[in-house]
Short mmCIF file of C-alpha atoms in Angstrom, two decimals:
data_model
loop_
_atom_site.label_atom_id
_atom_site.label_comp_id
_atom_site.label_asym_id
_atom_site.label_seq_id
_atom_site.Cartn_x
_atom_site.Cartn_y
_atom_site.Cartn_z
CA UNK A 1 -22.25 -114.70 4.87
CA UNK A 2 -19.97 -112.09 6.56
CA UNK A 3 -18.82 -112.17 10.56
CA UNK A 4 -18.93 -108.84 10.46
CA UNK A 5 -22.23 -106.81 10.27
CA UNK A 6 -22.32 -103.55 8.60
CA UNK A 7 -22.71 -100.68 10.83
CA UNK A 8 -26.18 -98.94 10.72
CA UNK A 9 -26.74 -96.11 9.40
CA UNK A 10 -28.19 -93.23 11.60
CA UNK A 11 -31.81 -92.92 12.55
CA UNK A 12 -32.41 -96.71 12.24
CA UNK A 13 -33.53 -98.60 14.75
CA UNK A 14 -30.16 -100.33 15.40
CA UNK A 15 -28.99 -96.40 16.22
CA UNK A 16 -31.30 -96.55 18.60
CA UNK A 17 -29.61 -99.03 20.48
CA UNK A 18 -26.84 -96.79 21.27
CA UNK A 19 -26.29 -94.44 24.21
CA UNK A 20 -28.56 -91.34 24.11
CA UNK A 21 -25.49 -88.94 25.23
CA UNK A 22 -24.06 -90.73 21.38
CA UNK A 23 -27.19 -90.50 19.84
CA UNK A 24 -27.48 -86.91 20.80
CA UNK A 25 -24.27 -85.88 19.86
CA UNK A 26 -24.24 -82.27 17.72
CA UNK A 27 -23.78 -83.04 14.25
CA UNK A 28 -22.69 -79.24 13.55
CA UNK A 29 -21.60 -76.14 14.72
CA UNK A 30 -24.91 -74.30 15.16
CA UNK A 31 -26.01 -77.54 16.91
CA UNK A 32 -23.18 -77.07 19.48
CA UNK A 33 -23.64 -75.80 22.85
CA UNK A 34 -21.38 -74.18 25.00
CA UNK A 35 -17.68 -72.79 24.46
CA UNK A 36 -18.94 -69.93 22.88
CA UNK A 37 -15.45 -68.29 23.92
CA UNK A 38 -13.98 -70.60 21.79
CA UNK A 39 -16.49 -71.42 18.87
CA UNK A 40 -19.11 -68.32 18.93
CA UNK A 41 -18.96 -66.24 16.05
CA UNK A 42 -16.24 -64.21 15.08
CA UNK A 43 -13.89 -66.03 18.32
CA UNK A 44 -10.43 -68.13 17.22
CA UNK A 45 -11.30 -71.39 16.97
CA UNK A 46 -14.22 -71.03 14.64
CA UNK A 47 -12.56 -68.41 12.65
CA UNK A 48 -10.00 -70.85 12.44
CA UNK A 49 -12.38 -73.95 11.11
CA UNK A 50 -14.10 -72.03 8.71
CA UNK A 51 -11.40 -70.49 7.01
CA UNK A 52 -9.61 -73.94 7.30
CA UNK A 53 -6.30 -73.17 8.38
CA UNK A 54 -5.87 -75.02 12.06
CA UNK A 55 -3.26 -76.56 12.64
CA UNK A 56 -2.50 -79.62 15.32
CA UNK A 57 -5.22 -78.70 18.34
CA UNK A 58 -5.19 -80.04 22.09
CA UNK A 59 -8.58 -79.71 23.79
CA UNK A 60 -8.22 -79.72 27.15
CA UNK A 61 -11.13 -79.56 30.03
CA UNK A 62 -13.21 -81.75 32.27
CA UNK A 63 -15.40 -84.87 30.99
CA UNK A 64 -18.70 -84.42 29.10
CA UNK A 65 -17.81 -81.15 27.73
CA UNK A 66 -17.48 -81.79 23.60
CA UNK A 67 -14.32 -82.51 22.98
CA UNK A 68 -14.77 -85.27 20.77
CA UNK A 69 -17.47 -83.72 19.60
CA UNK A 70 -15.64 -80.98 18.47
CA UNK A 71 -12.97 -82.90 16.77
CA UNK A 72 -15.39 -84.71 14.84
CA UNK A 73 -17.14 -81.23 13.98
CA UNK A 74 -13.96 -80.20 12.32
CA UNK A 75 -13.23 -83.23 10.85
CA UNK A 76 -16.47 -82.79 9.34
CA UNK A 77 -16.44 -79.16 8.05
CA UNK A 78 -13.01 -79.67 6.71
CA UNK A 79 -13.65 -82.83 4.78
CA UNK A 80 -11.02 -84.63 6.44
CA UNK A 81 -10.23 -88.06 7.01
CA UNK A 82 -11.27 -88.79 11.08
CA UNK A 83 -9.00 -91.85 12.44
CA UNK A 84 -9.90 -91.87 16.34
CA UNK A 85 -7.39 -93.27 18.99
CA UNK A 86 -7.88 -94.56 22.18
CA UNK A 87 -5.14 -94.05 24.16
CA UNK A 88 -5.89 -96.96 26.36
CA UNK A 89 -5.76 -99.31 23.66
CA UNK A 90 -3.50 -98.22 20.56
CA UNK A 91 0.64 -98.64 21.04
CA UNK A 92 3.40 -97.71 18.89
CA UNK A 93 2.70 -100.65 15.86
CA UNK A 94 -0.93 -99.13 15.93
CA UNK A 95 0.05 -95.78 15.77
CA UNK A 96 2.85 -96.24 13.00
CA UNK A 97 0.67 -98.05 10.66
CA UNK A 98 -2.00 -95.04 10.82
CA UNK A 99 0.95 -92.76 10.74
CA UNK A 100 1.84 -94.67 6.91
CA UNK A 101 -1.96 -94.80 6.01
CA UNK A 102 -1.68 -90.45 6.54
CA UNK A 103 1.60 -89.79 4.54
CA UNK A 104 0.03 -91.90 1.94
CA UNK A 105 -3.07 -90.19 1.67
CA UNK A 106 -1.75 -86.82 1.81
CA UNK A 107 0.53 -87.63 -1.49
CA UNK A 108 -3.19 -87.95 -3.24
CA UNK A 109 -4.83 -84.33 -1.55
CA UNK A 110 -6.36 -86.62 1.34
CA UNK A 111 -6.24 -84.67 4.71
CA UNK A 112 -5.79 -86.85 7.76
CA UNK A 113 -7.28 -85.73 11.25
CA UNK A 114 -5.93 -88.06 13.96
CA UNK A 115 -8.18 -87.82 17.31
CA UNK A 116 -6.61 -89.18 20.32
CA UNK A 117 -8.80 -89.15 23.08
CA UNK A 118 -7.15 -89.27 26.60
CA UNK A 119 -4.11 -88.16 25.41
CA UNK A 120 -2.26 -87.64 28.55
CA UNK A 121 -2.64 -91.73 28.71
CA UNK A 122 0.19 -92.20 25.88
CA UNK A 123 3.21 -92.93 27.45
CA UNK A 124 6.20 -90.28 26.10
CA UNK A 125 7.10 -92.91 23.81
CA UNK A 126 3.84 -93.01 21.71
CA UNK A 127 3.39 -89.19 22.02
CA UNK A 128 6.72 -88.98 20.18
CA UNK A 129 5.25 -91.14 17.79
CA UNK A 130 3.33 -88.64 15.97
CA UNK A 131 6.39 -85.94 16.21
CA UNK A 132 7.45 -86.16 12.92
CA UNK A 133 4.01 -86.54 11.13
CA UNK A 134 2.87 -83.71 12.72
CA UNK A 135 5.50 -81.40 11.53
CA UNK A 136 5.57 -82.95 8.28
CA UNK A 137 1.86 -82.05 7.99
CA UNK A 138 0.70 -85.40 7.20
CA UNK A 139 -1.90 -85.27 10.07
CA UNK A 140 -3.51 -82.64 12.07
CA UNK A 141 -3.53 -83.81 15.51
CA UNK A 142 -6.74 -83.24 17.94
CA UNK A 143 -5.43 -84.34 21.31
CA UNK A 144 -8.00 -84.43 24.44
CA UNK A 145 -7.59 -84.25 28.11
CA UNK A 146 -8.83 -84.22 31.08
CA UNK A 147 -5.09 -82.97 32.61
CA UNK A 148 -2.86 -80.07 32.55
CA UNK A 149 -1.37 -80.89 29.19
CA UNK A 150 1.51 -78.80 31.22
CA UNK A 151 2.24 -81.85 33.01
CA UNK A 152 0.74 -84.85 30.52
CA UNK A 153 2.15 -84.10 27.15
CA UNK A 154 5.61 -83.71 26.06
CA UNK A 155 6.94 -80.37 25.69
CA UNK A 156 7.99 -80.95 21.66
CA UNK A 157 4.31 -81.80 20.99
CA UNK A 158 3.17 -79.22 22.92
CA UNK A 159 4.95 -76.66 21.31
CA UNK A 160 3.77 -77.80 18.19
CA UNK A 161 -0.45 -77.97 19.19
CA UNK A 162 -2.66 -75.23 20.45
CA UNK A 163 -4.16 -75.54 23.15
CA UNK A 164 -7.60 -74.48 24.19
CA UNK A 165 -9.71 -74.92 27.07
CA UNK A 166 -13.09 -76.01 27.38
CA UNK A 167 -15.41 -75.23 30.42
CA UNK A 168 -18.10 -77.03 32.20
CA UNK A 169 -21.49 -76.64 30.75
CA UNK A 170 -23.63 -74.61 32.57
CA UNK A 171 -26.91 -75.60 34.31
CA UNK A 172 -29.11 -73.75 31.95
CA UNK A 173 -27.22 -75.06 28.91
CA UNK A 174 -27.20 -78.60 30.19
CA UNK A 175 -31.24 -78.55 30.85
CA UNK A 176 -31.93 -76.96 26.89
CA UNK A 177 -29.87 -79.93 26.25
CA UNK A 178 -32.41 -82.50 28.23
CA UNK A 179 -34.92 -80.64 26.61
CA UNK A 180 -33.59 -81.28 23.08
CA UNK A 181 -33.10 -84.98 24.10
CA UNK A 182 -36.41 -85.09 25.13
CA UNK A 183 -38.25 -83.49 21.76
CA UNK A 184 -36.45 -85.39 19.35
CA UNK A 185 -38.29 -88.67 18.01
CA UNK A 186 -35.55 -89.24 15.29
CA UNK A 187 -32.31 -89.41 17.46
CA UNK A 188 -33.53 -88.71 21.18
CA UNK A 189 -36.84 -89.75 23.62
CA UNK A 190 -39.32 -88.39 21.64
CA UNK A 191 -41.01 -91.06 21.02
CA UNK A 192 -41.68 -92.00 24.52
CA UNK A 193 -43.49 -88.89 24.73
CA UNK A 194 -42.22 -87.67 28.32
CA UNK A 195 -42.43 -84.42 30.01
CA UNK A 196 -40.48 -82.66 32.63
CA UNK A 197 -40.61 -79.81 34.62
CA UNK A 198 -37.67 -77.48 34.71
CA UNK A 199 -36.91 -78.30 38.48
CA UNK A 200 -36.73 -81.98 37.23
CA UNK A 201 -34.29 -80.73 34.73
CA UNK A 202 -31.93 -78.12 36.69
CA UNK A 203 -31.46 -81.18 39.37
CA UNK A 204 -30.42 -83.19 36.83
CA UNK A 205 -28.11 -80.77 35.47
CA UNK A 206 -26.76 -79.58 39.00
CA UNK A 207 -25.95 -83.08 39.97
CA UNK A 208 -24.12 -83.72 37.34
CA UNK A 209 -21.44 -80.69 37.44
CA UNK A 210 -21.24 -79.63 33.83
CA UNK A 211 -21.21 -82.99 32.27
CA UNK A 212 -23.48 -83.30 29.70
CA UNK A 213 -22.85 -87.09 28.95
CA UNK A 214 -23.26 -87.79 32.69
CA UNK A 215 -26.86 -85.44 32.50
CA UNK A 216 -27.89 -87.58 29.46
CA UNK A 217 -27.26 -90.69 31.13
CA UNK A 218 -29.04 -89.70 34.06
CA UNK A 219 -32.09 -88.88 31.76
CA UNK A 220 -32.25 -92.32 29.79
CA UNK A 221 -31.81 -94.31 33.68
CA UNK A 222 -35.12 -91.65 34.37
CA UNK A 223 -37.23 -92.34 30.97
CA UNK A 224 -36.97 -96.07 31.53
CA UNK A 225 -38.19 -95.62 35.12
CA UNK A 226 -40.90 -93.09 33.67
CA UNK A 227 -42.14 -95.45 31.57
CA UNK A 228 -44.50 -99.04 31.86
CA UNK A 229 -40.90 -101.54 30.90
CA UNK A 230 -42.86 -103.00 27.90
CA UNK A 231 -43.27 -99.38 26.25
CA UNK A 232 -39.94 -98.15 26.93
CA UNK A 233 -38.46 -100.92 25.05
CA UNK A 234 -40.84 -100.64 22.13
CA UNK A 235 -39.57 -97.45 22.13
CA UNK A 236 -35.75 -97.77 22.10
CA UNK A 237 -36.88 -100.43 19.21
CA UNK A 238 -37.81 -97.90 17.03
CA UNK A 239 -41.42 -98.99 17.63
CA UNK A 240 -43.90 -96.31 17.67
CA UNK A 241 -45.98 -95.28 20.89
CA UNK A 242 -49.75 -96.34 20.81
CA UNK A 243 -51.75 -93.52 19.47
CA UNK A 244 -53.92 -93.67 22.76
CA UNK A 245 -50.78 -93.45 25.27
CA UNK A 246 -50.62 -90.66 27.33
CA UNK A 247 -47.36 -88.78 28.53
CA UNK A 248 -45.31 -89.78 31.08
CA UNK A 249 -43.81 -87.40 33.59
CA UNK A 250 -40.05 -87.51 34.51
CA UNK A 251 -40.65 -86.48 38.54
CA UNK A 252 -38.50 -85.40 40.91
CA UNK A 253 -38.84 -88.57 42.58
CA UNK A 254 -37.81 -90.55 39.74
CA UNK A 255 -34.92 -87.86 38.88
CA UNK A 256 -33.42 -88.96 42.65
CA UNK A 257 -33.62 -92.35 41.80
CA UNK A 258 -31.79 -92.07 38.40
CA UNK A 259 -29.00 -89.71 40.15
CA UNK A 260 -28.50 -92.09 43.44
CA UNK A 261 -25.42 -89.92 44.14
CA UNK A 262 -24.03 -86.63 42.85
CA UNK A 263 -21.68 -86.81 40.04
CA UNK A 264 -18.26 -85.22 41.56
CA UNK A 265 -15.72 -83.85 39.27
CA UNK A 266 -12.64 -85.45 41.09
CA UNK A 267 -9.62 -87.19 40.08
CA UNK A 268 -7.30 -88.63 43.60
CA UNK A 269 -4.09 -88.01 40.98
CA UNK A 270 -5.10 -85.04 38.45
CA UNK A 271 -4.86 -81.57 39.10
CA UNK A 272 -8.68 -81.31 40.49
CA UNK A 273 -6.62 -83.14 43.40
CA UNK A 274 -4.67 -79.76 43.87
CA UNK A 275 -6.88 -77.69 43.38
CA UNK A 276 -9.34 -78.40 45.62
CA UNK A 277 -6.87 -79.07 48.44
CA UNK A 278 -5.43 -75.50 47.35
CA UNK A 279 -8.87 -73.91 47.94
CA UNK A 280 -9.08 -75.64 51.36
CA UNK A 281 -5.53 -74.57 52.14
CA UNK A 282 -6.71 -70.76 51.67
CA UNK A 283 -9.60 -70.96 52.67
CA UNK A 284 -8.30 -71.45 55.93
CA UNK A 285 -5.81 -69.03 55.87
CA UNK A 286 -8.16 -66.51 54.77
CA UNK A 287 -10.09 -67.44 58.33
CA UNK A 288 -13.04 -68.20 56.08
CA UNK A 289 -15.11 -71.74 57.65
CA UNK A 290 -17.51 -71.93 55.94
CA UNK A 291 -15.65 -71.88 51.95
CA UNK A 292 -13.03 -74.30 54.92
CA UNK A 293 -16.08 -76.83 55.09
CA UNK A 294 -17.16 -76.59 51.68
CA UNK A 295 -14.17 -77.80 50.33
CA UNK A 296 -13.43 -80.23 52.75
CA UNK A 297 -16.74 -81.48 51.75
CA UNK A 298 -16.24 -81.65 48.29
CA UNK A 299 -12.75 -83.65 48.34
CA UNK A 300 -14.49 -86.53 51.26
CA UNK A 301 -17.59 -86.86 49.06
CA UNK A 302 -15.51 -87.57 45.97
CA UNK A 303 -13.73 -90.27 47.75
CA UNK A 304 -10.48 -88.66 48.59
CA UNK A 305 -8.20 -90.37 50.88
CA UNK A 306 -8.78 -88.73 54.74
CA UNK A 307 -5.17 -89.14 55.81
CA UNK A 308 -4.12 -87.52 52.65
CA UNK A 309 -6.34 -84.41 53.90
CA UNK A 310 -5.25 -84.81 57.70
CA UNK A 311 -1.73 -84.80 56.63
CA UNK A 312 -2.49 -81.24 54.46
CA UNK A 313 -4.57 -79.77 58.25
CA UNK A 314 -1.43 -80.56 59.74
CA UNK A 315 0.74 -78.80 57.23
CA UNK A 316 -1.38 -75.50 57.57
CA UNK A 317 -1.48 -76.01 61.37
CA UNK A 318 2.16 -74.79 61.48
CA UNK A 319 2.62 -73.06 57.93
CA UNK A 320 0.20 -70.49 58.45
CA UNK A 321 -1.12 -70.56 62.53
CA UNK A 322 2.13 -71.34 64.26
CA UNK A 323 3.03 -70.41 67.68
CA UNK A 324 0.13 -67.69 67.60
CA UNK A 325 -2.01 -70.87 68.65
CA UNK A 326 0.08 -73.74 69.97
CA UNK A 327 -3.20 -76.30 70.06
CA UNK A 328 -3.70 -75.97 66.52
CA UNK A 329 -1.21 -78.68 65.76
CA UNK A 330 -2.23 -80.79 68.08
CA UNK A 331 -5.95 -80.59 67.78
CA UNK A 332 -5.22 -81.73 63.77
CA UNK A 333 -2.75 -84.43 65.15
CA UNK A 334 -6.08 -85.37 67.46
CA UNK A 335 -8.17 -85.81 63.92
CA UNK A 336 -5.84 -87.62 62.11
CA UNK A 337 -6.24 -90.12 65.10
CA UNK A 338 -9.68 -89.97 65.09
CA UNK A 339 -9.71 -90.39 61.56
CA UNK A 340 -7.45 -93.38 61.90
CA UNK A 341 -9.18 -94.77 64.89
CA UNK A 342 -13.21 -94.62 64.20
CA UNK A 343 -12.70 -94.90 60.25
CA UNK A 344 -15.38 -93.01 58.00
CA UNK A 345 -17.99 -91.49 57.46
CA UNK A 346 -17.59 -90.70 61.27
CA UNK A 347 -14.42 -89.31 61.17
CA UNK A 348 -15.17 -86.36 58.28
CA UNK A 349 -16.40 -84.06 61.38
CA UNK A 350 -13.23 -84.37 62.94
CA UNK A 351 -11.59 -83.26 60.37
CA UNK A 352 -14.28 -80.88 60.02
CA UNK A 353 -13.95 -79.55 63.55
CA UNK A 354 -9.68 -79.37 62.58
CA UNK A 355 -10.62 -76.84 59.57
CA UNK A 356 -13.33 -74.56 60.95
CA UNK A 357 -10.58 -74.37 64.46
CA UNK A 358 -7.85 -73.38 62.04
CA UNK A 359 -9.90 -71.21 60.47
CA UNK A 360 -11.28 -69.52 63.05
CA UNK A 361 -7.72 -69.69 64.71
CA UNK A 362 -4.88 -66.28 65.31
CA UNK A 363 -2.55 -66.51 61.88
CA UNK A 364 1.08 -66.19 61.54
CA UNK A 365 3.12 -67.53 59.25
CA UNK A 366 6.58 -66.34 61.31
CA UNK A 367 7.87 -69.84 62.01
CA UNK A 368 7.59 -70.85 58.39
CA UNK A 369 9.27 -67.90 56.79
CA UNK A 370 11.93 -68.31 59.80
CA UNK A 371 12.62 -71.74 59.07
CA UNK A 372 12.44 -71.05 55.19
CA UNK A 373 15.39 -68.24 56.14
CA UNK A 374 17.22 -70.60 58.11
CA UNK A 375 17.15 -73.01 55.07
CA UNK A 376 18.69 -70.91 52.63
CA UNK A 377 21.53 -69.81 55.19
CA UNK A 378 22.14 -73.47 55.06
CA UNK A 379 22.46 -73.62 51.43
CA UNK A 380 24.12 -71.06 50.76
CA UNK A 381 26.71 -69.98 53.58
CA UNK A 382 29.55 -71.83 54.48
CA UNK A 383 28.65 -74.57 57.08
CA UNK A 384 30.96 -72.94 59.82
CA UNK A 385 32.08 -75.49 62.73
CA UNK A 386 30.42 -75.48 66.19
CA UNK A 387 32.02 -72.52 67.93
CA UNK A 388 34.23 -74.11 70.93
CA UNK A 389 32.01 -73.02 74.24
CA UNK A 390 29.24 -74.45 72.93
CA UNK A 391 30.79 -78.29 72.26
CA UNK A 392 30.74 -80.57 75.18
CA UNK A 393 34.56 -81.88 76.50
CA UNK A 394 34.31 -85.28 77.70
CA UNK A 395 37.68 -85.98 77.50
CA UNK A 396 41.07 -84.40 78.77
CA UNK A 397 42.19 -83.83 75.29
CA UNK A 398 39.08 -82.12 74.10
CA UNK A 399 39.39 -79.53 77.53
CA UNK A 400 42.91 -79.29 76.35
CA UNK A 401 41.60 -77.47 72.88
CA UNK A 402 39.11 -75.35 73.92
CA UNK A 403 35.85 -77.09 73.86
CA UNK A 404 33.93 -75.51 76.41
CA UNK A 405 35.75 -72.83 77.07
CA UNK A 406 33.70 -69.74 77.69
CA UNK A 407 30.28 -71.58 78.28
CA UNK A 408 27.84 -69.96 80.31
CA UNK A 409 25.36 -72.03 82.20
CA UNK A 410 22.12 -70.18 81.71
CA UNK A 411 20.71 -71.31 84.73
CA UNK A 412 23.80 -69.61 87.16
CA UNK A 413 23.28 -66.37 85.52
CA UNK A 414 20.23 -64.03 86.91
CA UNK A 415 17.31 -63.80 84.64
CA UNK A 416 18.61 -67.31 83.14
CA UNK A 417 20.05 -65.33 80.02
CA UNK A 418 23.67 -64.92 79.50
CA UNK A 419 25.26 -62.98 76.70
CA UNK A 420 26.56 -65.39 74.37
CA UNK A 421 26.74 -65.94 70.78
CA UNK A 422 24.68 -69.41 69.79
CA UNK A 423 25.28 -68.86 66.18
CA UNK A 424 27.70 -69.40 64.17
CA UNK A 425 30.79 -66.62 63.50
CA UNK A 426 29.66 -66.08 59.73
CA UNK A 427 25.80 -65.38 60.65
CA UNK A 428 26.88 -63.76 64.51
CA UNK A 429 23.44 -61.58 64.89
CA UNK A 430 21.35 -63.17 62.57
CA UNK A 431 17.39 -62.95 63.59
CA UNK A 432 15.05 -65.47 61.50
CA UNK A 433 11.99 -66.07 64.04
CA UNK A 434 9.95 -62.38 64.41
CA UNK A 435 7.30 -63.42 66.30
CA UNK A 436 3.45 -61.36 65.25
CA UNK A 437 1.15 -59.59 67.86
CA UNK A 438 -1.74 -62.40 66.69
CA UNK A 439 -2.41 -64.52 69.60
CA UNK A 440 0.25 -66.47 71.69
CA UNK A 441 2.56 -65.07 69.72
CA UNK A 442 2.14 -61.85 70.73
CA UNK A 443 3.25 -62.76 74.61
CA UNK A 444 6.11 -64.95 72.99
CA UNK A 445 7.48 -61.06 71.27
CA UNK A 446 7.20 -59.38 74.73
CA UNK A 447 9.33 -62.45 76.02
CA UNK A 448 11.59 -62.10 73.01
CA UNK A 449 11.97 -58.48 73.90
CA UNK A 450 12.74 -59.20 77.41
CA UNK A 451 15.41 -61.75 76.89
CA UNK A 452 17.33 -58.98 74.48
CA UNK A 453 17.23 -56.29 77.45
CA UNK A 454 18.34 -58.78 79.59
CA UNK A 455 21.06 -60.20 77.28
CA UNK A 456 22.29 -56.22 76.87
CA UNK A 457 22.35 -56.37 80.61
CA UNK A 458 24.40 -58.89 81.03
CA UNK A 459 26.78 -57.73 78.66
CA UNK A 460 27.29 -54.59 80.00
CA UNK A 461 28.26 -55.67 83.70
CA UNK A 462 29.76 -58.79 82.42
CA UNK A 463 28.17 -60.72 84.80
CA UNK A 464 28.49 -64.87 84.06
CA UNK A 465 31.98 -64.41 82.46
#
């Protein structure tokens, strides 16, 4: 008597117990679909494979796209020894052991492929871990991420993996998959002996953005509510279908009952973050609404934070509209207090109405490069005192050194401009703000323009000294 039961082998009807999207899983290269710019023939990676000369490998790209698949591809094809990690559950004693177990092996011929899924969950501690081993050669590494391994994984493992990039699937891809899933009796639902049409299946593969683990999920939650329960669990038993049965279709209204909601590609604290609040950002600035809504859209339905997003309005409100439309600023501080006051889902078209305004709204970006000129005058000049006439001189002792001295009251002096030097000595002259001709701004250069003639004025009759 053992505690432990031996795992089954595949095609029985304990595999069937599994998940179809694990079930389902390619078993080769030819079975593979998608990445053909990494794996078709003649491209790098699969040039790489068959010749069997990779090295350590990061695969990095957006859930449901093959990674581990891949990995255990190659592991396959070069005869390898596959040891996976998880990198929410293995720490340094785990991965030191298996590091031993490698160096080991190799001494008798024994290759060692160590998969790490999630990779960009080690902490820099564990990545470091495998440093050594992997420049030893005593493993090849297969890293996989969902993040920038940029940002996730240490720069001296980095340097020492390539890195490739894998891409959503595409709808047509993901519905020959469904179709596959849905033909095969030995591994798939083929025994239930469902149909569906090809809407059924490009819905199913549109609402689940690329994903083909989330697509095959969605299909199994549809063939059980296809079928009588009884069947569908004779089925997924390994039992055979009754001779007499007749096929089941997969409708659309069962296909919106499996999906409930759409599968968004989001992550609050990944880079999807940025770069969908990127594409908002210039979308707006490129006075574009209706690419504005559509990414607004796309960050609220995934659950993103609306103050985060009312905080990034109000950013573009005065990076890239400015003075040429003074309301901008506060119409976004007026949605962030909607936002904050009626909660959600009623607050998104506040927001909403924020974007398509600033969209729609005169652009200049004059105030942000003058204050981003002012900055680095700051930095890197030397911070000059306050010239004397413009300090105040409360006391008799102050009056006694100069502060004040020279001041011009703008308000005695006709046209309320007097000529006198606000700046500091070492940036006398200096002009940061250059107002645009888009909107407000445009009357705020005439008045700019004014104020100089009338500055020159008073110069020249030295009026106000």
């Amino acid at each position: 008597m053992s505690l432990f039961q031996p795992i089954p082998n595949p095609g029985s009807a304990a595999d069937t117990l599994r998940p179809l999207a694990d079930r389902m899983r390619p078993r080769t290269l030819d079975e593979y679909l998608g990445q053909e710019h990494l794996i078709g023939p003649g491209k790098p990676l699969r040039t790489q494979i068959e010749r069997d000369d990779m090295g350590s490998l990061i695969f990095w790209g957006p859930p449901g796209t093959g990674k581990t698949t891949l990995a255990k591809i190659i592991a396959k094809m070069t005869k390898a020894e596959f040891i996976e990690f998880s990198a929410v559950l293995a720490g340094i004693k785990e991965i030191k052991q298996v590091m031993a177990d490698a160096e080991r092996a190799r001494q008798y011929g024994t290759r060692t492929i160590v998969f790490i899924d999630e990779i960009h969950r080690f902490n820099k501690a564990q990545q470091d871990a495998f440093l050594p081993h992997v420049e030893k050669g005593n493993i090849r590494l297969i890293g996989a991420t969902t993040e920038n391994p940029s940002f996730e994984i240490n720069s001296a493992l980095l340097s020492r993996c390539r890195v490739y990039v894998l891409q959503p699937l595409r709808e047509d891809q993901i519905v020959l998959l469904l179709k596959r899933a849905l033909a095969d009796e030995e591994r798939g639902l083929g025994a239930l002996h469902l149909t569906a049409s090809d809407d059924a299946l490009k819905k199913i593969a549109s609402y689940t953005s690329g994903d083909a683990r989330s697509a095959y999920n969605v299909m199994e939650v549809a063939a059980g509510l296809a079928k009588p329960p009884l069947l569908a669990k004779d089925a997924r038993n390994g039992a055979p279908a009754p001779a007499n049965d007749q096929s089941h279709e997969i409708t659309d209204d069962i296909v919106r009952d499996a999906l409930q909601k759409r599968i968004l590609l989001y992550d609050k604290s990944g880079e999807e973050h940025y770069n969908l609040i990127s594409a908002l950002h210039k979308s707006v600035r490129n006075s574009d609404p209706d690419a504005a809504l559509y990414w607004l859209a796309r960050m609220l339905e995934a659950g993103e934070d609306p103050l985060y997003i009312a905080r990034r309005v109000a950013r573009m409100a005065v990076e890239d509209i400015g003075l040429a439309d003074p309301n901008a600023l506060a119409l976004c501080m007026a949605a962030r207090d909607a936002v904050d006051f009626i909660g959600m889902p009623e607050g998104n078209l506040a927001l909403a109405q924020a974007v398509v305004y600033l969209s729609v709204a005169p652009k200049s970006n004059a105030l942000y490069t003058a204050y981003g000129s002012v900055q680095q005058d700051v930095e890197q000049t030397a911070a000059d005192p306050v010239p004397l006439h413009l300090r105040n001189a409360p006391t008799s002792l102050m009056k006694g050194l100069g502060y004040g001295r020279g001041y011009q009251y703008a308000h005695e002096v006709e046209g309320k401009v007097a000529d006198m030097e606000c700046l500091p000595d070492n940036l006398r002259g200096r002009v940061y703000y250059q107002p645009t001709n888009e909107g407000v701004e445009k009357r705020i250069r005439e008045r700019l323009e004014e104020i100089k003639r009338r500055r020159k004025s008073e110069g020249a009759t030295g009026k106000g000294s």
